[in-house]
């Protein structure tokens, strides 16, 4: 399904294809017309994709076909071995993780997992974890520490699941514990916001030495819809809320909430997932290289400093 | 997320104490209460036991030993994102500051509690629903660091709808900052006690408030991650009786004790004395 703001582009692409088809079947020379339309298409794309607003980026961050955690683990890494379960209650399909190699380096990986179609989305609870998901993540953090392998996390959730079962099993408690556990890692930790970075459910696996974000991903304390429902008393005001929340990659870089932006192919990662995943791999390798040589104690202190300095206030 | 409550409910009843009328009504049972007695009873209804909200300054009086509290908070909030919804954030801040006489949603200081040296931090629900933005996060981190540096226990009274929306991702980052600052206490083997009061939800529950050595909750307090309205919308059914109340959390293993406010100081002192390595064996007060 095309996004609303992309429709003019898709229509133009369709017309060019039709012209080509006509030229082919009738033998009439339409090269000049086609070239004219192609020029216009290039300009239109530049115009639309070059000035995406916050709400448009939120839509791209949720676009079907965008690489999910498992897509990244399967394509950018080698021999991903998925590990299951929290050893206490259940295995949460909304968080995946396990062991992998990145260009031959041993790493431990964890990420939110959305479904790639409706059926899988139901199974994955739309990427909204229960407490057992965060307990699985913490288990994998323990594993990373035990063997001294870097810990890489992929964030893509609308938020932790707000339901009765999650509350009964201590959703707030496990999120707090996961933040604490991750902050205490003695190994290099990198988090990448792949799509949606929804609130505490995202931060629970986001307390890394370096936090990267995809060009069209968002990260904030609340989703634009929920923010609009509370502050504007109308979820339909989400575009305004998205703007006000300053939740785009570039805004977050200015706030120092993220350290670097991973570029996406024109029109978003879903337009060319393989290229997006190549960019991700390159960024992860470069960031791992930066953290190389820091001792366990230095890594802990580096993470503390990184988060300790965030915020804006004035002395009394 | 549970900030929605702020926009539905009026001011907590305890805030109306300056109104000249001598009588007030229990929010739960409707009993007529003589204000002076109501205050002396720590805003607990003598008829039904309902725990009403307490202004931050009076909470300090209830817990700190008389005459020992020295305020250490007072950072001023900024408007880093230039946030405007139906009103500019800067304007909302000014209104809250005028209303409460406080710079932001937290009041804290050094004191002793039953003789145990402590840093006491009290969140103020009357200020923007006790929401945590950069100031609250920084004050909590500094409070924890100060406690660690001076050999004090840390006591935090939580009352908050969660992280503050108007500082967006920066508010979210305070969850990490506050959690990490607690490590300073861990290193020095100093106790941290958290007291959850009505309401404690969202990013406050899901960060420092949940990570204390001992967690008290006041009876009947709403405590959780997501707000009840959000959950009702998600699951599209009515919520079970008593859901997300203190007693529910005790049953599910999330808090250590549900303690009547009138016994809270006594139990807090016992916990601090048990935990603080610098305090010798002492039974009773």
XYZ file of C-alpha atoms in Angstrom:
601
model
C 0.000 0.000 0.000
C 1.495 3.300 -1.057
C 1.872 6.074 1.501
C -0.268 9.113 0.816
C 2.628 11.464 0.119
C 4.197 9.002 -2.320
C 1.148 8.745 -4.580
C 2.212 11.430 -7.113
C 5.530 9.624 -7.515
C 3.893 6.257 -8.046
C 1.429 7.716 -10.550
C 4.234 9.238 -12.562
C 6.173 5.967 -12.493
C 3.084 4.187 -13.733
C 2.659 6.631 -16.626
C 6.271 6.188 -17.676
C 5.841 2.421 -17.636
C 2.689 2.711 -19.722
C 4.427 4.905 -22.270
C 7.285 2.401 -22.524
C 4.804 -0.379 -23.058
C 3.019 1.609 -25.785
C 6.335 2.366 -27.484
C 7.270 -1.289 -27.398
C 3.986 -2.662 -28.731
C 3.331 0.018 -31.379
C 6.899 0.803 -32.362
C 6.242 4.550 -32.062
C 9.239 6.565 -30.860
C 8.257 8.087 -27.487
C 11.806 8.562 -26.160
C 11.516 12.347 -25.893
C 8.284 12.183 -23.890
C 9.646 9.464 -21.653
C 12.820 11.414 -20.961
C 10.759 14.485 -20.108
C 8.676 12.512 -17.610
C 11.753 10.879 -16.143
C 13.285 14.290 -15.500
C 10.094 15.355 -13.832
C 10.084 12.164 -11.752
C 13.636 12.786 -10.558
C 12.729 16.322 -9.513
C 9.552 15.161 -7.809
C 11.402 12.484 -5.849
C 13.994 14.962 -4.741
C 11.263 17.347 -3.680
C 9.260 14.749 -1.736
C 12.038 12.654 -0.229
C 14.355 15.594 0.300
C 11.980 17.377 2.632
C 10.171 14.675 4.565
C 8.383 15.970 7.623
C 8.275 14.164 10.961
C 4.954 12.436 10.349
C 6.022 11.218 6.910
C 9.123 9.701 8.459
C 7.010 8.009 11.141
C 5.038 6.423 8.303
C 8.237 5.288 6.585
C 9.463 3.839 9.886
C 6.354 1.641 9.893
C 6.267 0.845 6.183
C 5.668 -2.805 5.318
C 8.759 -4.364 3.786
C 11.134 -2.382 5.961
C 13.959 -4.603 7.238
C 13.134 -6.160 10.614
C 15.609 -7.393 13.199
C 15.542 -10.930 11.786
C 16.159 -9.602 8.256
C 19.232 -7.787 9.519
C 20.438 -10.774 11.528
C 20.043 -13.083 8.562
C 21.664 -10.806 5.976
C 24.270 -8.652 7.730
C 25.493 -11.374 10.107
C 26.726 -14.916 9.636
C 25.398 -18.056 11.294
C 22.782 -16.397 13.495
C 21.768 -18.968 16.082
C 18.520 -17.939 17.725
C 18.147 -18.643 21.441
C 14.750 -18.797 23.079
C 13.094 -18.257 26.407
C 13.485 -16.342 29.640
C 14.016 -19.429 31.851
C 11.165 -18.248 34.033
C 7.860 -18.049 32.222
C 7.850 -18.168 28.427
C 9.499 -17.310 25.154
C 8.384 -13.916 23.869
C 8.242 -13.791 20.061
C 8.266 -9.964 20.186
C 11.944 -10.046 21.148
C 14.447 -12.239 19.346
C 18.090 -12.793 20.078
C 21.015 -15.129 20.049
C 24.567 -15.648 18.847
C 26.058 -14.466 15.568
C 29.208 -13.399 13.763
C 29.667 -9.956 12.269
C 32.460 -10.169 9.703
C 33.896 -13.025 11.720
C 33.568 -11.262 15.087
C 31.567 -13.088 17.720
C 28.660 -11.015 18.996
C 25.454 -11.402 21.018
C 22.375 -9.877 19.399
C 18.904 -8.914 20.606
C 16.064 -7.022 18.958
C 12.367 -6.323 18.850
C 10.678 -8.333 16.131
C 7.636 -7.177 14.209
C 5.807 -9.473 11.849
C 6.407 -9.295 8.121
C 2.723 -9.987 7.432
C -0.523 -9.908 9.405
C -0.294 -13.485 10.579
C 3.268 -13.075 11.791
C 2.399 -9.719 13.319
C -0.220 -11.366 15.500
C 2.333 -13.984 16.542
C 4.892 -11.248 17.284
C 2.304 -9.071 19.069
C 3.259 -6.245 16.671
C 6.680 -6.068 18.267
C 5.278 -5.194 21.700
C 7.113 -7.293 24.293
C 5.850 -8.782 27.528
C 8.086 -8.980 30.610
C 9.471 -12.335 29.481
C 10.890 -10.664 26.371
C 12.969 -8.305 28.466
C 14.031 -11.153 30.727
C 15.265 -12.988 27.644
C 17.175 -9.862 26.632
C 18.774 -9.677 30.089
C 19.745 -13.326 29.865
C 21.548 -12.582 26.637
C 23.280 -9.584 28.222
C 24.575 -11.983 30.885
C 25.842 -14.219 28.108
C 27.641 -11.339 26.395
C 29.354 -10.397 29.658
C 30.274 -13.958 30.502
C 32.122 -14.490 27.228
C 33.213 -10.917 26.610
C 31.447 -10.595 23.256
C 30.029 -7.254 22.075
C 26.289 -6.799 22.604
C 24.261 -5.418 19.703
C 20.587 -4.481 19.987
C 17.983 -3.567 17.381
C 15.083 -1.395 18.444
C 11.768 -1.563 16.604
C 8.721 -1.392 18.842
C 5.666 0.834 19.199
C 6.183 0.250 22.936
C 6.124 -2.437 25.593
C 2.749 -4.222 25.632
C 0.175 -2.347 27.711
C -2.029 -5.209 28.864
C -3.252 -6.988 31.971
C -0.877 -9.943 31.611
C 2.126 -7.640 31.201
C 1.200 -5.586 34.265
C 0.644 -8.708 36.370
C 4.093 -9.933 35.518
C 5.762 -6.615 36.327
C 6.267 -4.805 33.023
C 7.618 -1.691 34.754
C 9.943 -3.760 36.920
C 11.566 -5.682 34.072
C 12.028 -2.554 31.975
C 13.814 -0.905 34.890
C 15.892 -4.027 35.448
C 16.790 -4.301 31.778
C 17.913 -0.651 31.685
C 20.072 -1.356 34.723
C 21.433 -4.639 33.425
C 22.392 -3.142 30.082
C 24.013 -0.102 31.697
C 26.262 -2.490 33.639
C 27.568 -4.420 30.610
C 31.326 -4.890 30.626
C 31.456 -5.316 26.856
C 30.981 -2.861 23.974
C 27.266 -2.236 23.454
C 25.697 -0.710 20.356
C 21.994 -0.055 19.870
C 20.426 0.685 16.483
C 16.935 2.104 16.182
C 15.670 0.304 13.100
C 12.123 1.619 12.853
C 10.080 2.617 15.872
C 11.649 3.553 19.181
C 8.576 3.626 21.398
C 9.316 4.771 24.927
C 10.557 2.645 27.835
C 9.966 -0.533 25.873
C 12.606 0.686 23.429
C 15.035 2.141 25.967
C 15.080 -1.162 27.876
C 17.480 -2.458 25.219
C 18.884 0.952 24.279
C 21.381 1.758 27.042
C 24.416 1.346 24.807
C 27.812 3.010 24.458
C 26.737 4.209 21.037
C 23.164 4.635 19.853
C 22.619 4.674 16.092
C 19.412 5.412 14.243
C 18.141 4.758 10.739
C 17.514 7.916 8.738
C 13.725 7.501 8.834
C 13.314 5.893 12.245
C 11.785 7.649 15.254
C 12.497 7.492 18.984
C 10.543 9.195 21.728
C 8.873 9.007 25.100
C 5.471 8.300 23.563
C 4.020 7.539 20.133
C 2.651 10.522 18.195
C -0.868 9.046 18.338
C -0.879 8.608 22.122
C 0.703 12.020 22.632
C -1.974 13.600 20.437
C -4.726 11.706 22.266
C -3.555 13.146 25.580
C -2.381 16.664 24.748
C -4.704 17.452 21.844
C -7.414 15.046 23.041
C -7.538 13.653 19.521
C -5.321 10.908 18.108
C -5.862 12.352 14.620
C -3.580 15.218 15.554
C -0.657 12.753 15.456
C 1.117 14.678 12.651
C 1.260 17.753 14.899
C 2.440 15.663 17.843
C 5.139 14.040 15.682
C 6.448 17.485 14.792
C 6.344 18.744 18.397
C 8.075 15.672 19.833
C 11.214 16.291 17.712
C 11.500 12.576 17.187
C 13.335 12.351 13.853
C 16.894 11.126 13.470
C 18.245 14.599 12.821
C 16.403 16.104 15.825
C 17.691 13.330 18.073
C 21.247 13.840 16.876
C 20.983 17.510 17.865
C 19.693 16.468 21.318
C 22.626 13.983 21.584
C 20.100 11.207 22.197
C 21.681 9.381 19.247
C 25.308 9.407 18.109
C 25.006 8.742 14.373
C 22.491 8.332 11.557
C 22.541 5.357 9.194
C 21.491 6.478 5.693
C 18.563 4.804 3.947
C 18.009 4.315 0.217
C 15.871 6.967 -1.477
C 12.242 6.638 -0.394
C 13.062 4.584 2.694
C 14.681 1.310 3.689
C 11.768 -0.740 2.337
C 12.511 0.472 -1.204
C 15.847 -1.355 -1.189
C 16.229 -3.461 1.969
C 19.491 -5.022 0.833
C 21.131 -1.627 0.437
C 19.768 -0.543 3.832
C 21.211 -3.662 5.441
C 24.609 -3.064 3.795
C 24.566 0.442 5.312
C 23.679 -1.021 8.703
C 26.511 -3.506 8.561
C 29.006 -0.820 7.629
C 27.841 1.427 10.489
C 27.999 -1.393 13.043
C 31.528 -2.388 12.004
C 32.723 1.198 12.127
C 31.193 1.731 15.576
C 32.606 -1.529 16.951
C 36.011 -0.383 15.752
C 35.612 2.894 17.683
C 34.903 1.015 20.908
C 37.777 -1.389 20.454
C 40.489 -1.126 23.045
C 38.271 0.210 25.847
C 38.582 -1.861 29.011
C 35.454 -3.289 30.693
C 35.634 -0.556 33.315
C 36.093 2.145 30.645
C 33.096 0.821 28.717
C 30.942 1.015 31.834
C 32.107 4.560 32.585
C 31.714 5.632 28.955
C 28.066 4.524 29.030
C 27.486 6.277 32.342
C 28.919 9.537 31.019
C 26.913 9.256 27.821
C 23.545 9.144 29.620
C 24.498 11.191 32.685
C 24.915 14.335 30.585
C 21.592 14.134 28.700
C 18.871 16.666 29.483
C 18.366 20.429 29.577
C 17.987 22.461 32.777
C 19.297 25.592 34.455
C 21.094 25.803 37.779
C 19.052 27.504 40.480
C 1.492 7.587 29.439
C -0.684 7.749 32.504
C -0.417 11.499 32.335
C -3.952 11.293 30.975
C -5.104 11.272 34.601
C -3.719 14.718 35.082
C -5.992 16.113 32.474
C -9.097 14.559 33.899
C -8.665 15.084 37.575
C -8.602 18.317 39.396
C -6.029 19.206 41.992
C -5.368 16.635 44.730
C -7.654 17.291 47.656
C -4.796 17.944 50.058
C -3.854 21.050 48.097
C -7.003 22.856 49.121
C -5.863 23.343 52.682
C -5.662 27.122 52.372
C -9.344 27.365 51.584
C -10.858 28.940 54.686
C -13.561 26.311 55.138
C -13.044 24.090 58.101
C -14.528 20.967 56.615
C -13.692 18.755 53.711
C -15.035 15.518 52.256
C -13.409 12.113 51.880
C -12.902 11.390 48.164
C -13.764 7.748 48.685
C -16.590 7.498 51.231
C -17.829 11.076 51.219
C -17.558 11.430 54.993
C -17.450 14.987 56.345
C -14.000 15.550 57.807
C -12.792 18.318 60.059
C -9.782 19.615 58.161
C -7.480 20.043 61.093
C -8.086 16.461 62.194
C -7.818 15.230 58.623
C -4.361 16.779 58.352
C -3.313 15.444 61.719
C -4.404 12.049 60.458
C -1.951 12.515 57.533
C -4.743 12.919 54.964
C -6.068 9.451 55.690
C -9.840 9.303 56.106
C -10.519 8.233 59.720
C -13.797 6.663 58.602
C -12.760 4.487 55.650
C -8.960 4.637 55.654
C -8.713 6.096 52.163
C -5.271 7.611 51.560
C -5.565 11.046 49.939
C -2.681 12.709 48.120
C -0.230 14.687 50.210
C 1.478 17.945 49.226
C 5.230 17.399 48.824
C 6.245 19.740 51.635
C 3.989 17.948 54.116
C 5.361 14.607 52.994
C 8.800 15.874 54.013
C 7.403 16.816 57.432
C 5.947 13.331 57.825
C 9.220 11.539 57.126
C 12.203 13.744 57.997
C 13.170 14.168 61.649
C 11.961 17.558 62.868
C 14.321 20.398 62.034
C 16.830 18.315 60.039
C 15.678 18.902 56.443
C 17.960 21.067 54.294
C 16.682 21.545 50.767
C 19.090 20.602 47.950
C 16.738 20.830 44.972
C 15.909 23.903 42.909
C 17.089 23.393 39.323
C 14.978 25.271 36.802
C 13.341 23.590 33.807
C 13.970 24.795 30.266
C 11.959 24.215 27.138
C 14.637 22.502 25.041
C 12.321 21.471 22.194
C 10.184 24.615 22.048
C 7.225 22.317 22.621
C 3.760 23.630 21.827
C 0.563 21.623 21.999
C -2.688 23.427 22.743
C -0.515 25.692 24.922
C 3.231 26.336 24.914
C 5.173 24.201 27.406
C 6.918 27.337 28.689
C 3.520 28.747 29.629
C 2.442 25.539 31.322
C 5.672 25.549 33.326
C 5.055 29.096 34.524
C 1.527 28.186 35.594
C 2.729 25.142 37.556
C 5.467 27.184 39.173
C 2.983 29.808 40.309
C 0.566 27.187 41.548
C 3.060 25.174 43.563
C 5.771 27.696 44.402
C 8.255 25.114 43.146
C 10.564 25.183 40.103
C 9.716 21.633 39.041
C 8.048 18.447 40.213
C 10.458 17.457 42.967
C 11.409 18.581 46.455
C 14.452 17.084 48.108
C 17.051 17.599 50.754
C 19.387 16.099 53.293
C 17.962 15.107 56.661
C 17.916 12.341 59.184
C 15.123 9.795 59.337
C 14.920 8.132 62.727
C 18.470 9.324 63.189
C 19.714 7.697 59.982
C 21.406 10.206 57.650
C 19.478 10.374 54.392
C 18.764 12.190 51.179
C 14.984 12.441 50.913
C 13.422 13.188 47.510
C 9.679 13.727 47.169
C 7.932 13.982 43.824
C 5.204 16.598 43.637
C 2.115 15.373 41.813
C 0.655 18.883 41.861
C 3.395 20.001 39.437
C 2.612 18.649 35.955
C 1.370 15.372 37.406
C 4.757 14.751 38.982
C 6.115 14.072 35.524
C 9.821 13.424 35.034
C 11.636 15.732 32.662
C 15.281 16.811 32.671
C 15.056 18.563 36.050
C 13.490 15.659 37.935
C 15.982 13.260 36.351
C 18.950 15.440 37.211
C 17.782 16.072 40.779
C 17.389 12.353 41.357
C 20.819 11.590 39.903
C 22.395 14.332 42.023
C 20.484 13.142 45.075
C 21.818 9.608 44.623
C 25.357 10.878 44.037
C 25.173 13.124 47.084
C 23.873 10.307 49.265
C 26.751 8.124 48.078
C 29.336 10.848 48.678
C 28.084 11.600 52.207
C 27.266 8.095 53.388
C 23.528 8.738 53.432
C 20.607 6.474 52.609
C 18.420 7.453 49.669
C 14.656 7.643 50.131
C 12.423 8.567 47.199
C 8.687 9.137 47.506
C 7.254 8.590 44.028
C 4.056 10.241 42.788
C 4.080 10.617 39.049
C 2.187 10.028 35.851
C 5.481 9.092 34.186
C 7.969 10.760 31.900
C 7.139 14.303 30.767
C 5.899 14.407 27.183
C 6.978 17.974 26.504
C 10.655 17.060 26.776
C 10.099 13.944 24.667
C 13.236 11.847 24.137
C 15.141 13.867 26.730
C 12.575 12.781 29.340
C 12.992 9.196 28.210
C 16.742 9.493 28.717
C 16.181 10.472 32.354
C 15.016 6.906 32.948
C 18.493 5.660 32.044
C 20.223 8.484 33.882
C 18.383 7.940 37.178
C 18.828 4.165 37.038
C 22.550 4.493 36.390
C 23.043 6.969 39.231
C 21.820 4.313 41.688
C 25.039 2.393 41.054
C 26.880 4.999 43.129
C 24.880 3.789 46.162
C 25.465 0.151 45.281
C 29.232 0.747 45.245
C 29.118 2.227 48.751
C 26.638 -0.319 50.152
C 24.165 2.403 50.987
C 20.449 1.678 51.160
C 17.835 2.955 48.748
C 14.185 2.792 49.798
C 11.359 3.653 47.428
C 7.873 4.644 48.568
C 5.221 4.338 45.875
C 2.203 6.588 46.356
C -0.896 7.305 44.305
C -0.244 7.366 41.404
C 3.108 5.975 40.261
C 3.066 4.965 36.622
C 4.936 4.995 33.312
C 8.591 5.894 33.063
C 8.960 6.556 36.773
C 7.808 3.098 37.822
C 9.837 1.655 34.950
C 13.086 3.215 36.138
C 14.423 4.239 39.557
C 11.184 3.642 41.512
C 11.208 -0.104 40.812
C 14.856 -0.669 41.664
C 15.013 0.051 45.372
C 16.376 -2.346 47.993
C 13.045 -2.107 49.770
C 9.807 -0.920 48.172
C 6.867 0.345 50.220
C 3.491 1.144 48.700
C 0.684 3.126 50.287
C -2.700 1.347 50.473
C -4.887 1.679 47.395
C -2.298 3.538 45.300
C -2.442 3.133 41.530
C 0.924 1.692 40.478
C 1.933 0.278 37.125
C 3.483 0.777 33.732
C 0.652 1.663 31.359
C -2.300 3.745 32.525
C -5.633 1.960 33.029
C -7.277 3.815 30.150
C -4.579 2.766 27.698
C -4.901 -0.844 28.843
C -8.689 -0.750 28.572
C -8.350 0.535 25.013
C -5.804 -2.159 24.156
C -7.666 -5.170 25.482
C -11.183 -3.771 24.994
C -12.548 -5.226 28.200
C -13.127 -4.024 31.726
C -10.163 -4.307 34.057
C -10.263 -6.717 37.003
C -11.248 -5.336 40.414
C -8.281 -3.836 42.265
C -6.061 -4.083 39.179
C -2.809 -2.076 39.486
C -3.530 -1.166 43.103
C -0.883 -1.612 45.803
C -2.480 -4.775 47.162
C -2.495 -6.288 43.647
C 1.218 -5.505 43.320
C 1.980 -7.049 46.700
C 0.158 -10.202 45.636
C 2.105 -10.323 42.371
C 5.427 -9.861 44.133
C 6.351 -6.369 42.955
C 6.507 -4.523 46.293
C 7.765 -5.530 49.733
C 5.102 -4.002 51.946
C 1.825 -2.151 51.696
C 1.964 0.179 54.664
C -0.628 2.493 56.147
C 0.652 6.048 56.012
C 0.246 6.398 59.755
C 2.769 3.591 60.247
C 4.997 4.493 57.320
C 7.665 6.469 59.130
C 8.076 3.755 61.743
C 8.521 1.045 59.137
C 10.794 3.218 57.011
C 13.062 3.839 60.003
C 13.228 0.120 60.739
C 14.149 -0.668 57.143
C 16.828 2.032 57.041
C 18.338 0.868 60.334
C 18.399 -2.737 59.184
C 20.063 -1.811 55.920
C 22.457 1.030 56.686
C 25.832 -0.518 57.543
C 26.744 2.564 59.597
C 23.847 2.098 62.026
C 24.396 -0.347 64.920
C 21.899 -2.883 66.264
C 18.903 -0.962 67.490
C 15.401 -2.201 68.207
C 12.561 0.263 68.716
C 13.055 4.012 68.649
